[in-house]
mmCIF file of C-alpha atoms and ligand atoms in Angstrom:
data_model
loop_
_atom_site.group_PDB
_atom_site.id
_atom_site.type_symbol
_atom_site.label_atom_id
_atom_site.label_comp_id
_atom_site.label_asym_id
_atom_site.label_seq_id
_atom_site.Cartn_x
_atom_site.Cartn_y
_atom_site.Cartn_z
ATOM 1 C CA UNK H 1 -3.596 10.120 -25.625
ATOM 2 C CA UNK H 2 -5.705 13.216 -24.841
ATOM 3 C CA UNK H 3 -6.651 14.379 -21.572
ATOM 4 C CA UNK H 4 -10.088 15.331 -21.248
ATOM 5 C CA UNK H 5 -10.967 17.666 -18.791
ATOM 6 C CA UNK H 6 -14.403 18.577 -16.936
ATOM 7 C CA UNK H 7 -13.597 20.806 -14.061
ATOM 8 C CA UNK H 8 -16.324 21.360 -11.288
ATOM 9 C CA UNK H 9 -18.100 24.273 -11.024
ATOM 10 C CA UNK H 10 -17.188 27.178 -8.517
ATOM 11 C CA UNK H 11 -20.630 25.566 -6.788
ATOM 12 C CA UNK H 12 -19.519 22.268 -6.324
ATOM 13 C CA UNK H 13 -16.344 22.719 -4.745
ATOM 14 C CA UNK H 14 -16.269 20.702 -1.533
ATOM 15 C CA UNK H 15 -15.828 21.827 2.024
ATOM 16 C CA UNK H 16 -11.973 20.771 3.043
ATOM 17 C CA UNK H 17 -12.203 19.123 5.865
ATOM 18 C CA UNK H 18 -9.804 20.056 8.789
ATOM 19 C CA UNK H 19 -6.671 18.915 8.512
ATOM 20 C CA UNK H 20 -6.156 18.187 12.159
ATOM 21 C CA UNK H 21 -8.514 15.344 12.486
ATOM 22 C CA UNK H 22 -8.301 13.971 8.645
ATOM 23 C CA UNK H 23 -8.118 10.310 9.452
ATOM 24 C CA UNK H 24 -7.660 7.441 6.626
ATOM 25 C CA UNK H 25 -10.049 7.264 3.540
ATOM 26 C CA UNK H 26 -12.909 9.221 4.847
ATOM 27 C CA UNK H 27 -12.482 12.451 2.593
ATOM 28 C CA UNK H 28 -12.125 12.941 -1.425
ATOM 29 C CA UNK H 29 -10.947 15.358 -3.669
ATOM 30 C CA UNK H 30 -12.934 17.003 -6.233
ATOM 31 C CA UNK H 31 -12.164 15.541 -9.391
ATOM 32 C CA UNK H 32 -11.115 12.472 -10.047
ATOM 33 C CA UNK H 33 -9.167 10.380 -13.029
ATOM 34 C CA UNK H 34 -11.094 7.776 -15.296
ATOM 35 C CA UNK H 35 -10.344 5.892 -18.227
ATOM 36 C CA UNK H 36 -12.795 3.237 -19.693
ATOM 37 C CA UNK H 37 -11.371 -0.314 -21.873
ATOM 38 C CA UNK H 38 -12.914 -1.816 -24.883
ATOM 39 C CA UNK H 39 -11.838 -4.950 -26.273
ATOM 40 C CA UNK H 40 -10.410 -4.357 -29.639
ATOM 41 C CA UNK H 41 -10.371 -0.773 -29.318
ATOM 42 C CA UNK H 42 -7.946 -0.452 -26.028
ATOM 43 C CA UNK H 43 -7.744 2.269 -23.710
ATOM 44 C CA UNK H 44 -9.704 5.039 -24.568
ATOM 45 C CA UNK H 45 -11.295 8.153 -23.303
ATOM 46 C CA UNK H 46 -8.614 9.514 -20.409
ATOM 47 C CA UNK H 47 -10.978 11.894 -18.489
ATOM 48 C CA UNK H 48 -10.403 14.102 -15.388
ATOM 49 C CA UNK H 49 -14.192 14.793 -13.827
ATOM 50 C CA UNK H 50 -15.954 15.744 -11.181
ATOM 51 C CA UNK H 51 -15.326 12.922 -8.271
ATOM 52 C CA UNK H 52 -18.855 11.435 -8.527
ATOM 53 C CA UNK H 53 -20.883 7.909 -8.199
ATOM 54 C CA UNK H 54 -20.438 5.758 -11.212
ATOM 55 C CA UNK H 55 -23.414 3.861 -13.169
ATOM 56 C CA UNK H 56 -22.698 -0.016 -13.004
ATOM 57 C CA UNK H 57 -24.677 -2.737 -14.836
ATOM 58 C CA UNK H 58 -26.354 -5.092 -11.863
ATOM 59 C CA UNK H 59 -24.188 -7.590 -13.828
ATOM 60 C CA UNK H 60 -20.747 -5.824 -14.378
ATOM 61 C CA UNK H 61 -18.455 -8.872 -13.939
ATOM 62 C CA UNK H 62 -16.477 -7.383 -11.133
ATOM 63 C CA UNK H 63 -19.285 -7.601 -8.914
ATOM 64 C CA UNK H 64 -19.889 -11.489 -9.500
ATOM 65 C CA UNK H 65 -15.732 -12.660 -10.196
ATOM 66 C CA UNK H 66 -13.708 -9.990 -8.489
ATOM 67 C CA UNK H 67 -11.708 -8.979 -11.389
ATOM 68 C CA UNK H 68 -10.250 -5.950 -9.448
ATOM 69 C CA UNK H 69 -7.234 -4.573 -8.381
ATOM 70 C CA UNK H 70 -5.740 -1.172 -7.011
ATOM 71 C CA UNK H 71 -2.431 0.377 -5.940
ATOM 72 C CA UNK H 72 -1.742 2.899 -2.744
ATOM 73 C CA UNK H 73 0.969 5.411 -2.982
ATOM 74 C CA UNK H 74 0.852 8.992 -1.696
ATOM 75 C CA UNK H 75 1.210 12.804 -2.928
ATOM 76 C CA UNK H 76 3.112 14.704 -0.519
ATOM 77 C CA UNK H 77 4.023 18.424 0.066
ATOM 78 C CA UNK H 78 7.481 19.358 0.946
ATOM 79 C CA UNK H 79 8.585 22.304 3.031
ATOM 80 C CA UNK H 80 9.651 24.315 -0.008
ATOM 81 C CA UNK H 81 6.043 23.869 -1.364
ATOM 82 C CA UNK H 82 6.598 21.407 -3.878
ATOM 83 C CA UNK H 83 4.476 18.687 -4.335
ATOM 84 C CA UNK H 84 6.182 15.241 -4.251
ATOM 85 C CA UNK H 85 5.867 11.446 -5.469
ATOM 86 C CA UNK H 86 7.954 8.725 -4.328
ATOM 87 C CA UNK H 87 8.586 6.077 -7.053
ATOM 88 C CA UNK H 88 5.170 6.025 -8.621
ATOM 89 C CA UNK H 89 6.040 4.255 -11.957
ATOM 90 C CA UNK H 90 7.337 1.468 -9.466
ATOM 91 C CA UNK H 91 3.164 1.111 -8.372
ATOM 92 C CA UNK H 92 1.626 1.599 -11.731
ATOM 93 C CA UNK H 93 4.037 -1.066 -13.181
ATOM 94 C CA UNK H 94 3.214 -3.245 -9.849
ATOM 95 C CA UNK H 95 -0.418 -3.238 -10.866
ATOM 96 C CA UNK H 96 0.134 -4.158 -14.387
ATOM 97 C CA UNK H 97 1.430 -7.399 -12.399
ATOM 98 C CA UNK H 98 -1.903 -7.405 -11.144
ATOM 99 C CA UNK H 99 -3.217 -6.966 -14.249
ATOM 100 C CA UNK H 100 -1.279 -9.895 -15.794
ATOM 101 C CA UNK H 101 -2.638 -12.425 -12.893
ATOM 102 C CA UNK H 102 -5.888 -11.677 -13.027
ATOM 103 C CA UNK H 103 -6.097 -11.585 -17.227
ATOM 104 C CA UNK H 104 -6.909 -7.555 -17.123
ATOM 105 C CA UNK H 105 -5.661 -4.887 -19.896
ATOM 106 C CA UNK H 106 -2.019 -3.716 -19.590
ATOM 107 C CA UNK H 107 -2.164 0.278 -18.339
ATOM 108 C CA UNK H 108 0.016 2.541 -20.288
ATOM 109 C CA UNK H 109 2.723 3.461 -17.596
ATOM 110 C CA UNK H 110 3.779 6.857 -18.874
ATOM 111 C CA UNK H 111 0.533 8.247 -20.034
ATOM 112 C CA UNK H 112 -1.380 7.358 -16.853
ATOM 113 C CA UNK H 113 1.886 9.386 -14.835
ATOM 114 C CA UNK H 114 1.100 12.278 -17.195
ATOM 115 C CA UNK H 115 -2.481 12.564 -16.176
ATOM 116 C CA UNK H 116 -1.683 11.725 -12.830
ATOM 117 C CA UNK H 117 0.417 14.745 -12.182
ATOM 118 C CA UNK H 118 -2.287 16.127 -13.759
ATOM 119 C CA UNK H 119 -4.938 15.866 -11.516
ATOM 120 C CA UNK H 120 -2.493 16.329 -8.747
ATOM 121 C CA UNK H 121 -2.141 20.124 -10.018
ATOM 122 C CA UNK H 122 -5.868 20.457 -10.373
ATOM 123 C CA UNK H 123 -6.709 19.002 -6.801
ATOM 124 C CA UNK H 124 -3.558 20.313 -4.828
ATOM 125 C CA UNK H 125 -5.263 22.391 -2.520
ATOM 126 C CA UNK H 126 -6.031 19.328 -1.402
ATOM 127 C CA UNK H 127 -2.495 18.327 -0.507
ATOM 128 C CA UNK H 128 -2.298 18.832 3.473
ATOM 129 C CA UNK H 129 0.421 20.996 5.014
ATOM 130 C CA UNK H 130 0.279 19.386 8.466
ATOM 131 C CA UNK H 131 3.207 17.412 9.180
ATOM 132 C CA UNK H 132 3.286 13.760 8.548
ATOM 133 C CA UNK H 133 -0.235 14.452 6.449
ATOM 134 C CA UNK H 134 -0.496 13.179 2.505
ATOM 135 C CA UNK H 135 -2.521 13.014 0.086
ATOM 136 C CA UNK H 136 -3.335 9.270 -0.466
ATOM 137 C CA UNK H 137 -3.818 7.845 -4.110
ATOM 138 C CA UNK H 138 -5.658 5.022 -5.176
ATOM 139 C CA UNK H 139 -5.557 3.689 -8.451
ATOM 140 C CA UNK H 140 -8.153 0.754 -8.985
ATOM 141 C CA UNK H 141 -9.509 -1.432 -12.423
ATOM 142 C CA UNK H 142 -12.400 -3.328 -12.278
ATOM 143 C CA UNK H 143 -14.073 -5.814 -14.917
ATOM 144 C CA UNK H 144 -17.093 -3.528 -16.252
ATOM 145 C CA UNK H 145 -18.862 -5.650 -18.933
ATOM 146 C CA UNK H 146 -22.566 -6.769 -18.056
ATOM 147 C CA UNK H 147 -22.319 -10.423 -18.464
ATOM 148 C CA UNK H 148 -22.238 -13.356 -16.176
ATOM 149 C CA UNK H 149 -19.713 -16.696 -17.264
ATOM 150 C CA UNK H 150 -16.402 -17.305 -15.387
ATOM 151 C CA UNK H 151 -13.743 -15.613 -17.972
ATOM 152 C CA UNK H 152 -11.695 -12.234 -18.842
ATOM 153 C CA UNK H 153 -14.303 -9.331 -19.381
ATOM 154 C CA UNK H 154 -13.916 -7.571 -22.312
ATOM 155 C CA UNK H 155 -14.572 -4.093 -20.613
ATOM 156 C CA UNK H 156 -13.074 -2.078 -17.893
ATOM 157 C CA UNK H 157 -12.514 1.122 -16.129
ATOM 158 C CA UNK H 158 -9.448 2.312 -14.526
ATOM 159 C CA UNK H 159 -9.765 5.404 -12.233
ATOM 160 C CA UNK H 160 -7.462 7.047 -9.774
ATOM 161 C CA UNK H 161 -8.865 8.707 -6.631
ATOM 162 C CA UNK H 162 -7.385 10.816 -4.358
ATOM 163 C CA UNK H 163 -7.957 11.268 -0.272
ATOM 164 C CA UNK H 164 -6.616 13.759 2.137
ATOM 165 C CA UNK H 165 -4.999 11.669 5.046
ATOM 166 C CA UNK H 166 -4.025 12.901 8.350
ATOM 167 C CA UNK H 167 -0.239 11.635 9.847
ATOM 168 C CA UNK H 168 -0.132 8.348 10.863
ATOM 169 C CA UNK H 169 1.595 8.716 13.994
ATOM 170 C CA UNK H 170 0.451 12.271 15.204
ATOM 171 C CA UNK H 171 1.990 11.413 18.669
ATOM 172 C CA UNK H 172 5.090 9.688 18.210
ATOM 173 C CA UNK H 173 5.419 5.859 17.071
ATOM 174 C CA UNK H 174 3.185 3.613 18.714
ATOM 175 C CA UNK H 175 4.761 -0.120 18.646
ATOM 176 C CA UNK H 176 1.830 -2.518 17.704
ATOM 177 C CA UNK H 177 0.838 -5.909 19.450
ATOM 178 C CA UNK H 178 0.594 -8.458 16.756
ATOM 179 C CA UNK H 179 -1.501 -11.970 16.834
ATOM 180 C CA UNK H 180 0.031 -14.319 15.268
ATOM 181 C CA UNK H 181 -2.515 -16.661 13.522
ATOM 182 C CA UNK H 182 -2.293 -20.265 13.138
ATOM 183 C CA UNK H 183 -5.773 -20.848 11.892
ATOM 184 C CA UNK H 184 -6.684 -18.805 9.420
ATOM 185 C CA UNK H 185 -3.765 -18.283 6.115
ATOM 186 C CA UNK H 186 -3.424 -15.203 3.500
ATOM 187 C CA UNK H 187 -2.322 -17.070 0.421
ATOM 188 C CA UNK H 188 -1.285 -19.674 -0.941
ATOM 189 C CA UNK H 189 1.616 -20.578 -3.347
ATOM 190 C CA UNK H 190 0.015 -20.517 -7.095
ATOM 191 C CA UNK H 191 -2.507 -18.233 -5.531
ATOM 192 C CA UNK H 192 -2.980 -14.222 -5.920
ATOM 193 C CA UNK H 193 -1.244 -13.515 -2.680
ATOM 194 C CA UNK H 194 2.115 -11.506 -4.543
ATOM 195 C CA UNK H 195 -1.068 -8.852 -5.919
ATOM 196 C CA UNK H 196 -2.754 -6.431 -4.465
ATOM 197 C CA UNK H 197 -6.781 -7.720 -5.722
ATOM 198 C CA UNK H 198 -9.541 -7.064 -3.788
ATOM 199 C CA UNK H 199 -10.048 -10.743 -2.775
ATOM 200 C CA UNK H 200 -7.287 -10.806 -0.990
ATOM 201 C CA UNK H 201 -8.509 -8.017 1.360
ATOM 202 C CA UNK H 202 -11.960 -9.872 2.217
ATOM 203 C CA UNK H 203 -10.196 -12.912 2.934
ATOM 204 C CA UNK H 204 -8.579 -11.474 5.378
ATOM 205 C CA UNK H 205 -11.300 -9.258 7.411
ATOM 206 C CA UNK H 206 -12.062 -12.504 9.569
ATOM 207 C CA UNK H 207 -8.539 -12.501 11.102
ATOM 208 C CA UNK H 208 -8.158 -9.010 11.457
ATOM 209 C CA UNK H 209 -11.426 -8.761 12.980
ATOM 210 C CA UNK H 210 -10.709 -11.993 15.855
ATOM 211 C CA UNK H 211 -7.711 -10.468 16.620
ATOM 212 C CA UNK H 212 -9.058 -6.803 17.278
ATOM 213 C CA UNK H 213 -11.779 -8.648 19.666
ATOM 214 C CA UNK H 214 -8.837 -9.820 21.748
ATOM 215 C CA UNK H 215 -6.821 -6.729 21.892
ATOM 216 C CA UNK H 216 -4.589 -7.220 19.105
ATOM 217 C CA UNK H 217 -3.874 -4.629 16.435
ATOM 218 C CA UNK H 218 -2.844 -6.457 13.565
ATOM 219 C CA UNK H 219 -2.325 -10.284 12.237
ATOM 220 C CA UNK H 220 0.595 -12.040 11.732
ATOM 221 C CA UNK H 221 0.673 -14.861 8.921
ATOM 222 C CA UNK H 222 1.997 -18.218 8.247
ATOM 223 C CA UNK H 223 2.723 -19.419 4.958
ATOM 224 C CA UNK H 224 -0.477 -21.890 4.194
ATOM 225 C CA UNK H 225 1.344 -25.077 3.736
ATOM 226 C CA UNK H 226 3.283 -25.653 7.258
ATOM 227 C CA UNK H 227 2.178 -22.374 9.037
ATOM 228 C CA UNK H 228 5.397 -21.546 10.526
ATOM 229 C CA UNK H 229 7.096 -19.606 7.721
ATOM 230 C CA UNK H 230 6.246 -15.799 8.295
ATOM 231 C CA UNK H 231 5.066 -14.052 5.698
ATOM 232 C CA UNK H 232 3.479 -10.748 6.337
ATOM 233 C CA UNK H 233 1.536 -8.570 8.860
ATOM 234 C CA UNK H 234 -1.561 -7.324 8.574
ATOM 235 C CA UNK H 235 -1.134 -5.386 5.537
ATOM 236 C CA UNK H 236 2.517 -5.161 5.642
ATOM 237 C CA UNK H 237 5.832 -6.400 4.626
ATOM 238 C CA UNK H 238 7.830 -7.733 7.872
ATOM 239 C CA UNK H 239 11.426 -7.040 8.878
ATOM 240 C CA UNK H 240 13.129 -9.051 12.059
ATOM 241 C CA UNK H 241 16.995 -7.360 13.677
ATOM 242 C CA UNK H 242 18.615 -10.459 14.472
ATOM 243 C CA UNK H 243 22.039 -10.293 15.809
ATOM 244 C CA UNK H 244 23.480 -8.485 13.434
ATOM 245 C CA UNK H 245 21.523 -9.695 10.335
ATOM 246 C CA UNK H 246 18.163 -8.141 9.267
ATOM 247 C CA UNK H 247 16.093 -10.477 7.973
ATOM 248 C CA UNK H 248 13.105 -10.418 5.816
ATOM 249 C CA UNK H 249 10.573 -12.984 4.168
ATOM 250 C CA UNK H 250 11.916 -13.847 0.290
ATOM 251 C CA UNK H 251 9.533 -12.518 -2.830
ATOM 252 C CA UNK H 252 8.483 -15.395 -5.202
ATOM 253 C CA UNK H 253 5.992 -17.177 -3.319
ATOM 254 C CA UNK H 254 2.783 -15.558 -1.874
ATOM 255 C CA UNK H 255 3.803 -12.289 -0.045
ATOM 256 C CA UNK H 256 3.497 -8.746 -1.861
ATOM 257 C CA UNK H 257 6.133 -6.912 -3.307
ATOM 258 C CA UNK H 258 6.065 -3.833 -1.094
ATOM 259 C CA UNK H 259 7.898 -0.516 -2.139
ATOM 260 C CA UNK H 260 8.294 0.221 0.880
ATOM 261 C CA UNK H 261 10.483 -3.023 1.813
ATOM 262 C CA UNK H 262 12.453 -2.541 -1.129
ATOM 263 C CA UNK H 263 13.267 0.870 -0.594
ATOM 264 C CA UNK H 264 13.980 -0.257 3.049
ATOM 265 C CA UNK H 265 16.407 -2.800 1.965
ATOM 266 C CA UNK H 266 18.141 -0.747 -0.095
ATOM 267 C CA UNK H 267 18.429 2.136 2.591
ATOM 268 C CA UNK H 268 19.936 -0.312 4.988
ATOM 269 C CA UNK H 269 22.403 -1.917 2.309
ATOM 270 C CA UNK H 270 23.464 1.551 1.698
ATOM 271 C CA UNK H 271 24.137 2.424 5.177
ATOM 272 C CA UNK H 272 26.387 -0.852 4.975
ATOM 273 C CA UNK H 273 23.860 -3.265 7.287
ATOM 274 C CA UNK H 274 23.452 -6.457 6.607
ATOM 275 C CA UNK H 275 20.363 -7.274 4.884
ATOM 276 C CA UNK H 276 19.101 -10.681 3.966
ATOM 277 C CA UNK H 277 15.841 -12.048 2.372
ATOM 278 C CA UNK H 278 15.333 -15.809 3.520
ATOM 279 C CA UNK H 279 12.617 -17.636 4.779
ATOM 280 C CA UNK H 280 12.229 -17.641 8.603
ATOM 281 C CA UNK H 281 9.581 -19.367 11.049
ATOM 282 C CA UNK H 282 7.876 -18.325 14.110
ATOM 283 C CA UNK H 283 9.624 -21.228 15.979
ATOM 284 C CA UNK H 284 13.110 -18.852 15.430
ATOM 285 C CA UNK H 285 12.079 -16.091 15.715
ATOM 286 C CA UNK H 286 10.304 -17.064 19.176
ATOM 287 C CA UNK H 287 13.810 -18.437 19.989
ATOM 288 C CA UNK H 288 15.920 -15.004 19.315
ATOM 289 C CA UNK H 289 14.232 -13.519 21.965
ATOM 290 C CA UNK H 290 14.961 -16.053 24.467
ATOM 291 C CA UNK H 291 18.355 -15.953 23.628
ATOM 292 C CA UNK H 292 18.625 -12.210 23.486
ATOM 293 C CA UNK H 293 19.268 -12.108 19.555
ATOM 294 C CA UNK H 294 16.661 -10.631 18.661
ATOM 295 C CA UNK H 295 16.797 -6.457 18.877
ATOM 296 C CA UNK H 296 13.691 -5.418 16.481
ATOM 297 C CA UNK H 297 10.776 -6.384 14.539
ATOM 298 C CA UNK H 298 8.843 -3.873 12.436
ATOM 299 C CA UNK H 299 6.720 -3.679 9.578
ATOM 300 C CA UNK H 300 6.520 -1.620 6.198
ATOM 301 C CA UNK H 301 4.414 -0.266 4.005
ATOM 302 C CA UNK H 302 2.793 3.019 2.193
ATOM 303 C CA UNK H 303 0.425 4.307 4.683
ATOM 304 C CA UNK H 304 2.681 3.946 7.818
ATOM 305 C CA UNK H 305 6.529 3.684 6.411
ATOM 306 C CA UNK H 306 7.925 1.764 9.203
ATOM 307 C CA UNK H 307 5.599 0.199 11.901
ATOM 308 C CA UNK H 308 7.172 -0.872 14.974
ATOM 309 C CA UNK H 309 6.140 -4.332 16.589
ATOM 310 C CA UNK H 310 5.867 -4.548 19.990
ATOM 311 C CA UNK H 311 4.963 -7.377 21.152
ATOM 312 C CA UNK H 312 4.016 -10.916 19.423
ATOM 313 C CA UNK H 313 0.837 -13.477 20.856
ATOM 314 C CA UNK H 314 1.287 -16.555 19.744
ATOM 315 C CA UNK H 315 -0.277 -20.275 20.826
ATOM 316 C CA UNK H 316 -1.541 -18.048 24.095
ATOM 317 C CA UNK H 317 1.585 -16.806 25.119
ATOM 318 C CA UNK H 318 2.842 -13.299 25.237
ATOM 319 C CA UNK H 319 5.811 -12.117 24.097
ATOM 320 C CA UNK H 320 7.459 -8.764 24.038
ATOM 321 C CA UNK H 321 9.617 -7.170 21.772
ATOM 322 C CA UNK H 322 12.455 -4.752 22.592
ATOM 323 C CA UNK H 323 10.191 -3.765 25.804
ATOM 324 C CA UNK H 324 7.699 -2.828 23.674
ATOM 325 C CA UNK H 325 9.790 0.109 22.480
ATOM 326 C CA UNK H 326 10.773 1.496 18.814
ATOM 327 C CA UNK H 327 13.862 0.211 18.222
ATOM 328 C CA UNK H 328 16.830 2.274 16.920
ATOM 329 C CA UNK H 329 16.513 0.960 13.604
ATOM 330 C CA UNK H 330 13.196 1.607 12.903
ATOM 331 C CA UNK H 331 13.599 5.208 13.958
ATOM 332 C CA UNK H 332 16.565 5.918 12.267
ATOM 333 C CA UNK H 333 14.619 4.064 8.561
ATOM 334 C CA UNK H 334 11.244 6.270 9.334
ATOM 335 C CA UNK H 335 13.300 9.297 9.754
ATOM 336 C CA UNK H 336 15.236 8.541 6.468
ATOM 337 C CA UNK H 337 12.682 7.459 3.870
ATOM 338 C CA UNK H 338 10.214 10.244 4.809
ATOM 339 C CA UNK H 339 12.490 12.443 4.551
ATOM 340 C CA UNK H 340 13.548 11.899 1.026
ATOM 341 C CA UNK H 341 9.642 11.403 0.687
ATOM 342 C CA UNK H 342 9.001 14.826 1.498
ATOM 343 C CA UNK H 343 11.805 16.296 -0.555
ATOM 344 C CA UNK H 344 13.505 17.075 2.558
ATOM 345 C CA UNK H 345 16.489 15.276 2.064
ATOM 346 C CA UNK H 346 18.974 14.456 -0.743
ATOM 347 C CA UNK H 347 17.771 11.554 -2.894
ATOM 348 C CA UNK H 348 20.408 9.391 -4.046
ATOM 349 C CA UNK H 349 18.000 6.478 -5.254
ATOM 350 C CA UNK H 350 16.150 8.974 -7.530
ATOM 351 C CA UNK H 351 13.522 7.620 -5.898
ATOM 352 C CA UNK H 352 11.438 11.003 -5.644
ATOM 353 C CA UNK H 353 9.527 13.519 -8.780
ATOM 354 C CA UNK H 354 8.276 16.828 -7.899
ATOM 355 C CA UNK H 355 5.142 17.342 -10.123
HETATM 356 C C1 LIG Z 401 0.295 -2.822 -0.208
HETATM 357 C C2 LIG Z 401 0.743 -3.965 0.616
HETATM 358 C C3 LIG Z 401 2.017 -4.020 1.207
HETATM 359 C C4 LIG Z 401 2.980 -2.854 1.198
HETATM 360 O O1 LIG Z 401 3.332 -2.393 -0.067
HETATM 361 P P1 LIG Z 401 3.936 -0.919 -0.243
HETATM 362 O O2 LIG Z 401 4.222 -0.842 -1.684
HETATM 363 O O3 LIG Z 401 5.153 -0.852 0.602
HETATM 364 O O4 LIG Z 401 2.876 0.019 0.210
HETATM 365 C C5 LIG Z 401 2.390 -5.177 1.865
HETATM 366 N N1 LIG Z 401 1.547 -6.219 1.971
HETATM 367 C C6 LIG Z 401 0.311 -6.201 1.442
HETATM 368 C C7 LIG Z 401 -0.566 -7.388 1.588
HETATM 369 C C8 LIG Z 401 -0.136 -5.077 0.755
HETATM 370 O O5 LIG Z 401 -1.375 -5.042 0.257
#
């Protein structure tokens, strides 16, 4: 497939913003990456263009039925000047997953890469220098066709965006308190919980929301049927250092696949740690740290790499993890994964592509 290609005008170049106070998702690039579906004819019609609004029929079907999903992954720039990507077939193949659920087109792995890197060259002025700072990329595909009826559209568009984002821990780690929620649930088994679709994301604004009232930073969840296996926080995959085993929630049932907590897993293995994916409730892990067992928790993901947990609030009582401190584990994977991220460090998984 082609790649079409509208540049901007010298005129409509944006403003960068400054790349000391960049934040999350609040500036885009100038161009972005689109590419339109027709039923019977496929994908069609791979354009880079000008980032700008898009023209939706009132009744496009994603706005009534939610047939949308998107990836997160991140462009970053490495001291030698190169620009880097950290297993990106591993997302776009993640959201043809997606795809599959939720009876949307399969995306054409390879070709999207291609234009990708594409629009990475074109916008890589855009790439921050400042340490710890990436370029954030979100690939989304929504339902498109004007028509209302509960069933698979027969249009769609894919598009990639890109956003400058500032480091997420400009001042050191920062171990998070966590609420752990017995009332409200993420997914359920048979559900859409193992994808990243919009859906999911609005379901789960209430919790997030209660919990910031109360001083909490992020939610902890339950599985929905007993609500005491753990399953993820906030956004996150979730890893526990008991004794000597690190321990982390099984795929299969209703938690997301992260990239992140494979790569993690595999880091670990390699460094010869013991690293085991079984189901495990609140009740034990509640129970490790009254017996002194339990060293770490922290979570992982794209935007943050490792997040350190610092303390857990659950059925109204407080309790703290590892004094609240980043644990040695959690340092030692942050340090490791962004540096092979940023092309810093050898790369034995062949994890990494320079563009
Ligand atoms: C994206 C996401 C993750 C983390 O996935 P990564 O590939 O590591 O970024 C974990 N849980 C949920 C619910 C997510 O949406």
């Amino acid at each position: 497939m082609d790649i079409q290609l509208e540049k901007i005008s010298e005129k409509e170049a944006k403003t960068k913003p400054d790349q000391n106070s960049l934040g999350f998702g609040r500036h885009f690039t100038d161009h972005m990456l689109v590419m339109p579906y027709t039923e019977g004819k496929g994908w069609h019609d791979l354009t880079i263009q000008p980032y700008r609004n898009f023209s939706l029929d009132p009744a496009a079907m994603v706005l009534h039925y939610g047939q949308a999903i998107f990836e997160g992954m991140k462009a970053y720039r490495g001291k030698d000047g190169g620009i880097y990507l950290f297993r990106p077939a591993d997302n776009i193949e993640r959201m043809n997953i997606s795809a599959a659920r939720l009876c949307m087109p399969q995306l054409p792995v390879d070709e999207v890469l291609v234009a990708l890197k594409e629009l990475l060259r074109l916008d890589e002025d855009w790439i921050p220098t400042a340490k710890g700072a990436t370029l954030y990329i979100r690939p989304t595909m929504i339902a498109t066709e004007a028509a209302l009826g509960v069933r698979p559209a027969k249009q769609y568009l894919f598009f990639v965006i890109l956003s400058p984002v500032g480091a997420y821990y400009p001042e050191g780690f920062n171990p998070v308190k966590i609420y752990v929620t017995d009332k409200y649930v993420r997914a359920v088994p048979g559900g859409v919980g193992h994808i990243k679709t919009a859906g999911n994301y609005a379901a789960s604004i209430m919790a997030a929301v209660e919990a910031q009232q109360a001083g909490f930073t992020q939610v902890l969840w339950l599985d929905a049927v007993e609500r005491r296996y753990i399953e993820e926080v906030g956004t996150m995959n979730i890893f526990f250092v008991i004794g000597d085993e690190i321990v982390t929630p099984p795929l299969g049932g209703s938690i997301l696949p992260g990239i992140t907590r494979d790569s993690v897993i595999q880091v670990a293995k390699g460094w010869g740690l013991n690293v085991v994916e079984r189901r495990i409730t609140i009740d034990e892990v509640l129970a490790a740290q009254e017996n002194g067992s339990l060293k770490e928790i922290f979570g992982t993901g794209t935007a943050a790499v490792i997040s350190p947990v610092g303390s857990l609030h659950y059925k109204g009582q407080d309790c703290l993890i590892n004094n609240g401190e980043t644990g040695a584990l959690s340092q030692r994977l942050f340090d490791e994964i962004q540096a092979i991220q940023y092309g810093a460090k050898e790369d034995p998984y062949g994890w990494v592509i320079r563009v």
